[in-house]
mmCIF file of C-alpha atoms in Angstrom:
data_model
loop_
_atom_site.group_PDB
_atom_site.id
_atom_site.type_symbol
_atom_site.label_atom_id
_atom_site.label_comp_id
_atom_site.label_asym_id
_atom_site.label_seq_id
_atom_site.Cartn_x
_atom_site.Cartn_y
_atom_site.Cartn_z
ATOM 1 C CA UNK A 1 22.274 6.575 3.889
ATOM 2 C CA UNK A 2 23.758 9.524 2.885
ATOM 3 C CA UNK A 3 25.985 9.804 5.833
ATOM 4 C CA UNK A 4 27.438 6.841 5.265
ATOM 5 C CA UNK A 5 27.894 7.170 1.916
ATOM 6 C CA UNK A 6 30.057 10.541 3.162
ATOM 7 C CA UNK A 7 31.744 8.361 6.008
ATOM 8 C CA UNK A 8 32.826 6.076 3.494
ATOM 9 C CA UNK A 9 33.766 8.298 1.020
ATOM 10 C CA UNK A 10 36.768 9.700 3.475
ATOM 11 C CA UNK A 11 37.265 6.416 4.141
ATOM 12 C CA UNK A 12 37.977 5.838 1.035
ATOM 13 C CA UNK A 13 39.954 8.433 0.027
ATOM 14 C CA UNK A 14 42.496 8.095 2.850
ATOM 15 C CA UNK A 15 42.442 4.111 1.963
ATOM 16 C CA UNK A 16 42.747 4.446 -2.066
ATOM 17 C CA UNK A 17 44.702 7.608 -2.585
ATOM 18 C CA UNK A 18 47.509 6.236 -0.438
ATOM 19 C CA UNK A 19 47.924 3.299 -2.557
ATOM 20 C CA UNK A 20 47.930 5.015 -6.021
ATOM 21 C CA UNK A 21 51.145 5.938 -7.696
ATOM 22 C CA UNK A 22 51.552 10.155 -6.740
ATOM 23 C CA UNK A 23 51.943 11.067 -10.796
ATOM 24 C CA UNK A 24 48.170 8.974 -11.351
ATOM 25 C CA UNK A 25 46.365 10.452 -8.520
ATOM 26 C CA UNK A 26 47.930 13.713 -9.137
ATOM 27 C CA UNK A 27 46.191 13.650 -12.639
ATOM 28 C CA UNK A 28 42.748 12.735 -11.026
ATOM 29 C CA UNK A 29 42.271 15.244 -8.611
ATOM 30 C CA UNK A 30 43.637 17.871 -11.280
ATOM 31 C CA UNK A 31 41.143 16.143 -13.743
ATOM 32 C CA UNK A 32 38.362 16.474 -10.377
ATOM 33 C CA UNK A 33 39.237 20.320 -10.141
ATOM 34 C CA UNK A 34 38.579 20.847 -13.608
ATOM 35 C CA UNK A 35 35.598 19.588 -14.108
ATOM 36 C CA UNK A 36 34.216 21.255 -10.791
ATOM 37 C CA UNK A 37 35.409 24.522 -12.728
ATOM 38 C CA UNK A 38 33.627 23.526 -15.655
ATOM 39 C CA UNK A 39 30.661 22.178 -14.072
ATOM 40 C CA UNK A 40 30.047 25.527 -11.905
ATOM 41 C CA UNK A 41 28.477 24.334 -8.707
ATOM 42 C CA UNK A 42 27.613 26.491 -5.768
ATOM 43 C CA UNK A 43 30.983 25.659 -4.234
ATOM 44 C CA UNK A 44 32.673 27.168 -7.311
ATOM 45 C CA UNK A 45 30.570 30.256 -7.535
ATOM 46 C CA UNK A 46 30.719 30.821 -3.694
ATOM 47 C CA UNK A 47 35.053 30.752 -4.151
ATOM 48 C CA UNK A 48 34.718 33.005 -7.404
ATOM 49 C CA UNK A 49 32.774 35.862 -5.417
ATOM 50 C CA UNK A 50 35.089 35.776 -2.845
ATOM 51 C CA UNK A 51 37.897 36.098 -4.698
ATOM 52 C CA UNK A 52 36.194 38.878 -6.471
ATOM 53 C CA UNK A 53 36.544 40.612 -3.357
ATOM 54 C CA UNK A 54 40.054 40.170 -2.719
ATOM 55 C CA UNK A 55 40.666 41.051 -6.889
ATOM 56 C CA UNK A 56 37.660 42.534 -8.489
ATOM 57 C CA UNK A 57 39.658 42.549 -12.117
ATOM 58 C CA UNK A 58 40.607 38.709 -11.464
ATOM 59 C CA UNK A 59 41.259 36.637 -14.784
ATOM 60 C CA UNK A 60 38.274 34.192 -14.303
ATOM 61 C CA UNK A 61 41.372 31.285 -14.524
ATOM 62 C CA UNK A 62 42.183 32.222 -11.313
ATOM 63 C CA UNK A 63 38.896 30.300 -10.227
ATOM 64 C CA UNK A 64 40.433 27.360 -12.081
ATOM 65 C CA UNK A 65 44.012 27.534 -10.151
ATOM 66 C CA UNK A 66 41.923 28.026 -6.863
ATOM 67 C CA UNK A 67 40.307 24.861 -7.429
ATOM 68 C CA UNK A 68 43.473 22.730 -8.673
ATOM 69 C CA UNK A 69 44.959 24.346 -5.234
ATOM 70 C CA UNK A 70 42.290 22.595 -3.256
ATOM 71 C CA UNK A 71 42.470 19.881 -5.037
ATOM 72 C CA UNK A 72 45.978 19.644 -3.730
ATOM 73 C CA UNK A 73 45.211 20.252 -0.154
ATOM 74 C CA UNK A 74 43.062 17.185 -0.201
ATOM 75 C CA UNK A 75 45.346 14.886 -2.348
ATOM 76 C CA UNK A 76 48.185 15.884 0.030
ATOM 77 C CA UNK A 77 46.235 15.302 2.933
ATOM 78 C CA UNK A 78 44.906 11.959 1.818
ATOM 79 C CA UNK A 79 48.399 10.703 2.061
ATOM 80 C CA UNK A 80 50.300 12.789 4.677
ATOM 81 C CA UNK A 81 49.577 9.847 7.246
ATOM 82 C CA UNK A 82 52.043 7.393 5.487
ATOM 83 C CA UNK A 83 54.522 9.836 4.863
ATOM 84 C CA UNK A 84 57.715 9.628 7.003
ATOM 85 C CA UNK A 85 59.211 12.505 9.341
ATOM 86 C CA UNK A 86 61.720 13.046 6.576
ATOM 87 C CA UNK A 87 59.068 13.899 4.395
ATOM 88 C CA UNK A 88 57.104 15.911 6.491
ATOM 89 C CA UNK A 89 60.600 17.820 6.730
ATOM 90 C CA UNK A 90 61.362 17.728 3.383
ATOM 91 C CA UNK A 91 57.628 18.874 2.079
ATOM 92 C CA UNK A 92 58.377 22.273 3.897
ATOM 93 C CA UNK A 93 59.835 25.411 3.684
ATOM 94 C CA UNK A 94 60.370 28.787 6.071
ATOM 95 C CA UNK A 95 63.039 31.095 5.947
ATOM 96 C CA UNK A 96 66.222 30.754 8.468
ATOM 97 C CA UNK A 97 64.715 34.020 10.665
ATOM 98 C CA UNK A 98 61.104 32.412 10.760
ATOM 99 C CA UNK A 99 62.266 29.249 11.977
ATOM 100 C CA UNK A 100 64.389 31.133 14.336
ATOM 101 C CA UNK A 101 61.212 32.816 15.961
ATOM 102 C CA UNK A 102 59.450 29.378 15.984
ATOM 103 C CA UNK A 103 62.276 27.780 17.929
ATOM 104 C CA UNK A 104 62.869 30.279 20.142
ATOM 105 C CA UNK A 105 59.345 30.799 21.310
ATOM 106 C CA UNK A 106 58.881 27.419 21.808
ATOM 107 C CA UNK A 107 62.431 27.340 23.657
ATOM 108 C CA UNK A 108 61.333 29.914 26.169
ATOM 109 C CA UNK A 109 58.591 28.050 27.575
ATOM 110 C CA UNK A 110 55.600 30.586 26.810
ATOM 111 C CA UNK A 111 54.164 28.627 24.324
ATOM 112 C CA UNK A 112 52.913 30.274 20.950
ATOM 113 C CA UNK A 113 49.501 31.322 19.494
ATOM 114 C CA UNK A 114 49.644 30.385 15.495
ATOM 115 C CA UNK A 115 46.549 32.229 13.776
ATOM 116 C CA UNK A 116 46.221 31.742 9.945
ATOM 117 C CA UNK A 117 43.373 31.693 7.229
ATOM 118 C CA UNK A 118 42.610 28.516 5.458
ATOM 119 C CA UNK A 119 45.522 28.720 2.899
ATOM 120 C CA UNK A 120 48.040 26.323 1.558
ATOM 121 C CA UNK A 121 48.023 22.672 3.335
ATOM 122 C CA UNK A 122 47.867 23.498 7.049
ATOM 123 C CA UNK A 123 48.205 20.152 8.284
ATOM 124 C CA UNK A 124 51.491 19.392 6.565
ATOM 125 C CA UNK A 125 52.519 22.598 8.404
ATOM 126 C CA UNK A 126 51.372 20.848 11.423
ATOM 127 C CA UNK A 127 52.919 18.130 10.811
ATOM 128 C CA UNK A 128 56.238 19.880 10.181
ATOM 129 C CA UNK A 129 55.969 21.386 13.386
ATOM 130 C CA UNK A 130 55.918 17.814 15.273
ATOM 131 C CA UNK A 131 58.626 16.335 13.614
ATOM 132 C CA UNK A 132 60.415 19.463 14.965
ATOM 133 C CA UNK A 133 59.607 17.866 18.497
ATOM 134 C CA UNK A 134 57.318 20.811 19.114
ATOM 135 C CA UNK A 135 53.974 19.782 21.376
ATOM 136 C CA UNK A 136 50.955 21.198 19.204
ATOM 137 C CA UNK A 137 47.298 21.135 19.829
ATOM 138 C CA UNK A 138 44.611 22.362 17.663
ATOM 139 C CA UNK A 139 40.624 22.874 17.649
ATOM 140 C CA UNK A 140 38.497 21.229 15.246
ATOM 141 C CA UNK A 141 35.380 21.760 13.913
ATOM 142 C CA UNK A 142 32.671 19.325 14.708
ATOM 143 C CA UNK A 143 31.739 17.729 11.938
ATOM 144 C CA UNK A 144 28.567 15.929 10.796
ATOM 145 C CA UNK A 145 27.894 12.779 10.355
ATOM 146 C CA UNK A 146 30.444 12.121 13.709
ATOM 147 C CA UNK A 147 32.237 9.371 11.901
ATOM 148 C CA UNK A 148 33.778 12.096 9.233
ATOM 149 C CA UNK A 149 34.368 14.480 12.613
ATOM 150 C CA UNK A 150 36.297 11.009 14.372
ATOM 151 C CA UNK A 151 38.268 10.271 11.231
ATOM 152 C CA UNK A 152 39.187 13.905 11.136
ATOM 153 C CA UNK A 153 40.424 13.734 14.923
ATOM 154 C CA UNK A 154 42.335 10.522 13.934
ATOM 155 C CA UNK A 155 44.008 11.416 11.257
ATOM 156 C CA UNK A 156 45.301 14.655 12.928
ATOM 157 C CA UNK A 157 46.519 12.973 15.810
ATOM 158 C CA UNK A 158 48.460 10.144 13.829
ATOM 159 C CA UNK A 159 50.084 13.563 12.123
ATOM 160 C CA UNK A 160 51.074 14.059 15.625
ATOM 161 C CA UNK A 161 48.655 17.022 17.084
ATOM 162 C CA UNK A 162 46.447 17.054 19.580
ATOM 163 C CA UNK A 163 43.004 18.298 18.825
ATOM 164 C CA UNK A 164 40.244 19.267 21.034
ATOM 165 C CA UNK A 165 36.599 19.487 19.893
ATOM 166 C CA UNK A 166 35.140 23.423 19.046
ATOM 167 C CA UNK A 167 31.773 22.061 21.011
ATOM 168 C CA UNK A 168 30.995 19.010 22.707
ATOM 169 C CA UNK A 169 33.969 18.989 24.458
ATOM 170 C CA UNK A 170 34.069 18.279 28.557
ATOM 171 C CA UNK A 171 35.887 22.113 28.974
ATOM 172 C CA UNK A 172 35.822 25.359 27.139
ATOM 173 C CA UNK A 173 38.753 25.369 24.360
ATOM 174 C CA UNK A 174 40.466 28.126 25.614
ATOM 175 C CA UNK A 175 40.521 27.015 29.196
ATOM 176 C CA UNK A 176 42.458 24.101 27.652
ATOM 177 C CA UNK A 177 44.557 25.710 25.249
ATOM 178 C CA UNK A 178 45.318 28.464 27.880
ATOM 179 C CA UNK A 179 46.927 25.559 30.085
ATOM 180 C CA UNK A 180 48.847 24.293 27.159
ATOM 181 C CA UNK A 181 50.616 27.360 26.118
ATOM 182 C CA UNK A 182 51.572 27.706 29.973
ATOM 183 C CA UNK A 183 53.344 23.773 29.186
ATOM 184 C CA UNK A 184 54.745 24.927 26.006
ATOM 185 C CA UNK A 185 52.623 24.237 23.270
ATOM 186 C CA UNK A 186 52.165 25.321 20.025
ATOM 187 C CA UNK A 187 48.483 26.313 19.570
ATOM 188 C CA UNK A 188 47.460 26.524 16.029
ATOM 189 C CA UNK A 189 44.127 27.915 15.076
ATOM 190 C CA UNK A 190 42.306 28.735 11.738
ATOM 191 C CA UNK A 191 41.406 32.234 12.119
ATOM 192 C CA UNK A 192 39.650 33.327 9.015
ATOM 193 C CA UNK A 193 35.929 32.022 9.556
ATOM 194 C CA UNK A 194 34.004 32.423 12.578
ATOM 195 C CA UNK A 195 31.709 29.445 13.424
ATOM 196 C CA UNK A 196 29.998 30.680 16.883
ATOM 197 C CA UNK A 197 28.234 33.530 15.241
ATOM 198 C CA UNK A 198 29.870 35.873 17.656
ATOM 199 C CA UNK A 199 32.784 36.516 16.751
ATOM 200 C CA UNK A 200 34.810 39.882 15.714
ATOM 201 C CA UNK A 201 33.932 42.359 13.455
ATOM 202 C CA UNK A 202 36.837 43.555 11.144
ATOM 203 C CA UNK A 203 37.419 44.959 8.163
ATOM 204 C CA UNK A 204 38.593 41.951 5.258
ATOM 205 C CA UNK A 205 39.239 43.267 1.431
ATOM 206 C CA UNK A 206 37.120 46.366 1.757
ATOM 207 C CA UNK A 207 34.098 44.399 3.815
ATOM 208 C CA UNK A 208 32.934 43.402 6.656
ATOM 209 C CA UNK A 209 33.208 39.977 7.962
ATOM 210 C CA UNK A 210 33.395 38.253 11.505
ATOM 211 C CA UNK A 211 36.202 36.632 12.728
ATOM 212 C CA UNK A 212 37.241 34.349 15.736
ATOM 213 C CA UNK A 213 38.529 35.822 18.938
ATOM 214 C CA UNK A 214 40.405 33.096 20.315
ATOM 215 C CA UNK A 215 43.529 33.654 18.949
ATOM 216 C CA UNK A 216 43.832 37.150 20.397
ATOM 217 C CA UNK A 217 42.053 36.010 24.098
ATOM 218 C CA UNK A 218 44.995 33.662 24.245
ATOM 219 C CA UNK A 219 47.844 35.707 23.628
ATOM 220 C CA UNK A 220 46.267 38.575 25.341
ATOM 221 C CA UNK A 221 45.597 35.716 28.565
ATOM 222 C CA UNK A 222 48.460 34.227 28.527
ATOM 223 C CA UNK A 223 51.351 36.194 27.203
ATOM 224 C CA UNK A 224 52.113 34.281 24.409
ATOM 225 C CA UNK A 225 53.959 34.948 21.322
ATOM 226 C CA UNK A 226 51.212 35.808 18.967
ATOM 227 C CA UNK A 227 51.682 34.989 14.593
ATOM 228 C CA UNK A 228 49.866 34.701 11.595
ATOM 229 C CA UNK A 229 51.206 32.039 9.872
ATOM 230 C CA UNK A 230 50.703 32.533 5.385
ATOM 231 C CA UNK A 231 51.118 29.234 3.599
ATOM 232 C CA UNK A 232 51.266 28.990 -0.130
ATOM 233 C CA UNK A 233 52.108 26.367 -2.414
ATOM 234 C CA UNK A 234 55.193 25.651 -4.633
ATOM 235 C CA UNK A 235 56.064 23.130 -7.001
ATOM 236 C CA UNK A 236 57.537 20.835 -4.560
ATOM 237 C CA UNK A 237 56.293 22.199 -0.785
ATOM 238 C CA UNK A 238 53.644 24.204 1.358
ATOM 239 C CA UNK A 239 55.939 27.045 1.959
ATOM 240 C CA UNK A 240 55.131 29.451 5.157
ATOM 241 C CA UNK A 241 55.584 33.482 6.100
ATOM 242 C CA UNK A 242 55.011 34.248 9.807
ATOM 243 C CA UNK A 243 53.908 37.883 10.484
ATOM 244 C CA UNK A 244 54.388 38.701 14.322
ATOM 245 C CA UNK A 245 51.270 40.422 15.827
ATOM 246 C CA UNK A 246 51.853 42.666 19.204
ATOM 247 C CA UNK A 247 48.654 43.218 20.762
ATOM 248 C CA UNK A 248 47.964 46.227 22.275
ATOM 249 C CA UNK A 249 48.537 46.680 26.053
ATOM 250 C CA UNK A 250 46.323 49.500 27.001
ATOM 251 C CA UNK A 251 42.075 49.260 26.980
ATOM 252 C CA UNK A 252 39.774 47.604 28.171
ATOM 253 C CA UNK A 253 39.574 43.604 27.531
ATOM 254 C CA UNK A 254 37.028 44.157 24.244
ATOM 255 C CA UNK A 255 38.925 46.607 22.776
ATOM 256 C CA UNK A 256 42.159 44.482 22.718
ATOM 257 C CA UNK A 257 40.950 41.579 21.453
ATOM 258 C CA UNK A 258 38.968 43.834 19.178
ATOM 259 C CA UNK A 259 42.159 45.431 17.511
ATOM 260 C CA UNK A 260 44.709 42.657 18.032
ATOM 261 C CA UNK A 261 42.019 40.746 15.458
ATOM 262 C CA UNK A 262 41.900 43.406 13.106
ATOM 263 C CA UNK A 263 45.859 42.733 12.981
ATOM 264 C CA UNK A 264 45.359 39.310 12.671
ATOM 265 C CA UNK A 265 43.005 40.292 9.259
ATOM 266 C CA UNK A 266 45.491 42.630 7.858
ATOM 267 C CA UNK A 267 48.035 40.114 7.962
ATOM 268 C CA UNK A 268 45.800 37.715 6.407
ATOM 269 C CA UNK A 269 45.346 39.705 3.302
ATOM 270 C CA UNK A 270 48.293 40.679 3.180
ATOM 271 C CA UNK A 271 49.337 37.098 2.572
ATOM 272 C CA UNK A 272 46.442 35.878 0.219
ATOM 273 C CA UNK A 273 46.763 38.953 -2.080
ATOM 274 C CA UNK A 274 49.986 36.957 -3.152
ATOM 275 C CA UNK A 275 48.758 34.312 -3.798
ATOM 276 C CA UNK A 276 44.651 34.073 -4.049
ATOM 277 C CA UNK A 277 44.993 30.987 -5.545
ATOM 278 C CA UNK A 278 45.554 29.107 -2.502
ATOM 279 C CA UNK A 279 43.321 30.333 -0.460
ATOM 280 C CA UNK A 280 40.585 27.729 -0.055
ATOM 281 C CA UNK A 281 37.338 29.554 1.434
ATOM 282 C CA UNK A 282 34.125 27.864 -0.646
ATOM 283 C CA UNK A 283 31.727 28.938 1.947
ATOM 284 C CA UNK A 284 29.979 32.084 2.429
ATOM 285 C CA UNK A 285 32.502 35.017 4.162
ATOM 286 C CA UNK A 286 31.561 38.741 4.277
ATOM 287 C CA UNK A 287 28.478 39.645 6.112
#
């Protein structure tokens, strides 16, 4: 029962958000966020302690903006698929020279590896990125009950993306993705939490934490242009910053992937100490 209740609850929200005028759902999910920061459930306390560690003197409202950010993600995401390409254009901003390194990367053929931390709205980045005429793929976690994980895949591919499942899946990710930067593609990975258990060790805000290793087996594989992609909010779009990683070209295999994560890291701090706000991570991070 309560799997369905979840599976229709998604349902829902893609269904009934869509149809509501922006201005009136705009005030519930800002009403939702507020009353999560008053109520103070483990979801709230878990994003306050972690943004203790990225600003130990933090202004305890900056638990309250972190949740009205989130709020936003979903809200936007809810009703990104009946948005138009215009929109999806419109809804997002980059800087001349950025876009300049997107396009050309994906010009010359090599694909790209696009690593960021679970900031901003990432799939109305995505979905920019299509309605550039850019082939993207993506990995996505595999959710539970499987409806929510199929309504996940859906929706992502109706944004335009191809998505392959983390586990489950008839190949390994990375044998896939490899073979899709070699056609072209944009890969675009969330880089911030490590699910297998096995990931990296690197150094996050002054801890310790694990993170994924994909991003840096791919570019180090396959040659690939390598970026960590910072999205923050403004009034009126998900804005982005790219930060071009160069792995290192000397070492052994470990040692590469090793330090080209650590990069990956830095750069990830480097954008959520602007703007801590947006960063969404509710679940447990440092070890």
């Amino acid at each position: 029962m309560k799997d369905r209740l979840i599976e229709f609850g998604y349902a829902a929200g893609w269904r009934v958000v869509r149809a509501l005028p922006l201005p009136v759902a705009r005030r519930l999910f800002m009403a939702g966020a507020d009353r999560a920061y008053a109520k103070n459930g483990p979801g709230t306390q878990r994003l306050r302690r972690n943004l203790q560690q990225v600003r130990p003197d933090m202004p305890d409202e900056l638990v309250r903006d972190g949740l009205r950010s989130y709020a936003r993600y979903w809200l936007e995401a809810f009703r990104l698929p009946s948005q138009t390409r215009q929109q999806f254009l419109d809804g997002f901003g980059i800087s001349p020279e950025h876009y300049d390194w997107l396009k050309t990367a994906v010009a010359d053929g090599k694909g790209l590896v696009l690593a960021l931390p679970h900031v901003g709205n990432w799939d109305a980045a995505a979905a920019w990125a299509v309605s550039n005429d850019w082939p993207m793929i993506t990995v996505a976690e595999r959710l539970k009950p499987e409806a929510v994980f199929e309504q996940f895949v859906a929706y992502r591919e109706k944004l335009g993306l191809e998505v392959l499942p983390l586990t489950g899946g008839r190949r390994a990710p990375l044998d896939v993705l490899a073979e899709k930067l070699q056609q072209g593609y944009a890969v675009a990975l969330l880089g911030d939490r490590d699910l297998s258990r096995n990931g990296v060790e690197v150094e996050f805000f002054g801890g310790r934490t694990r993170m994924p290793a994909g991003p840096a087996i791919l570019a180090i594989r396959t040659g690939a242009p390598l970026f960590a992609v910072d999205l923050s909010f403004t009034p009126t779009q998900t804005y982005a910053v790219l930060r071009r990683i160069t792995p290192p070209t000397e070492g052994a295999l470990d040692v590469r992937v090793k330090a080209t994560t650590q990069l990956l890291a830095d750069a990830y701090a480097a954008g959520i100490a602007d703007h801590p706000q947006d960063w969404h991570m509710l679940q447990k991070l440092w070890l």
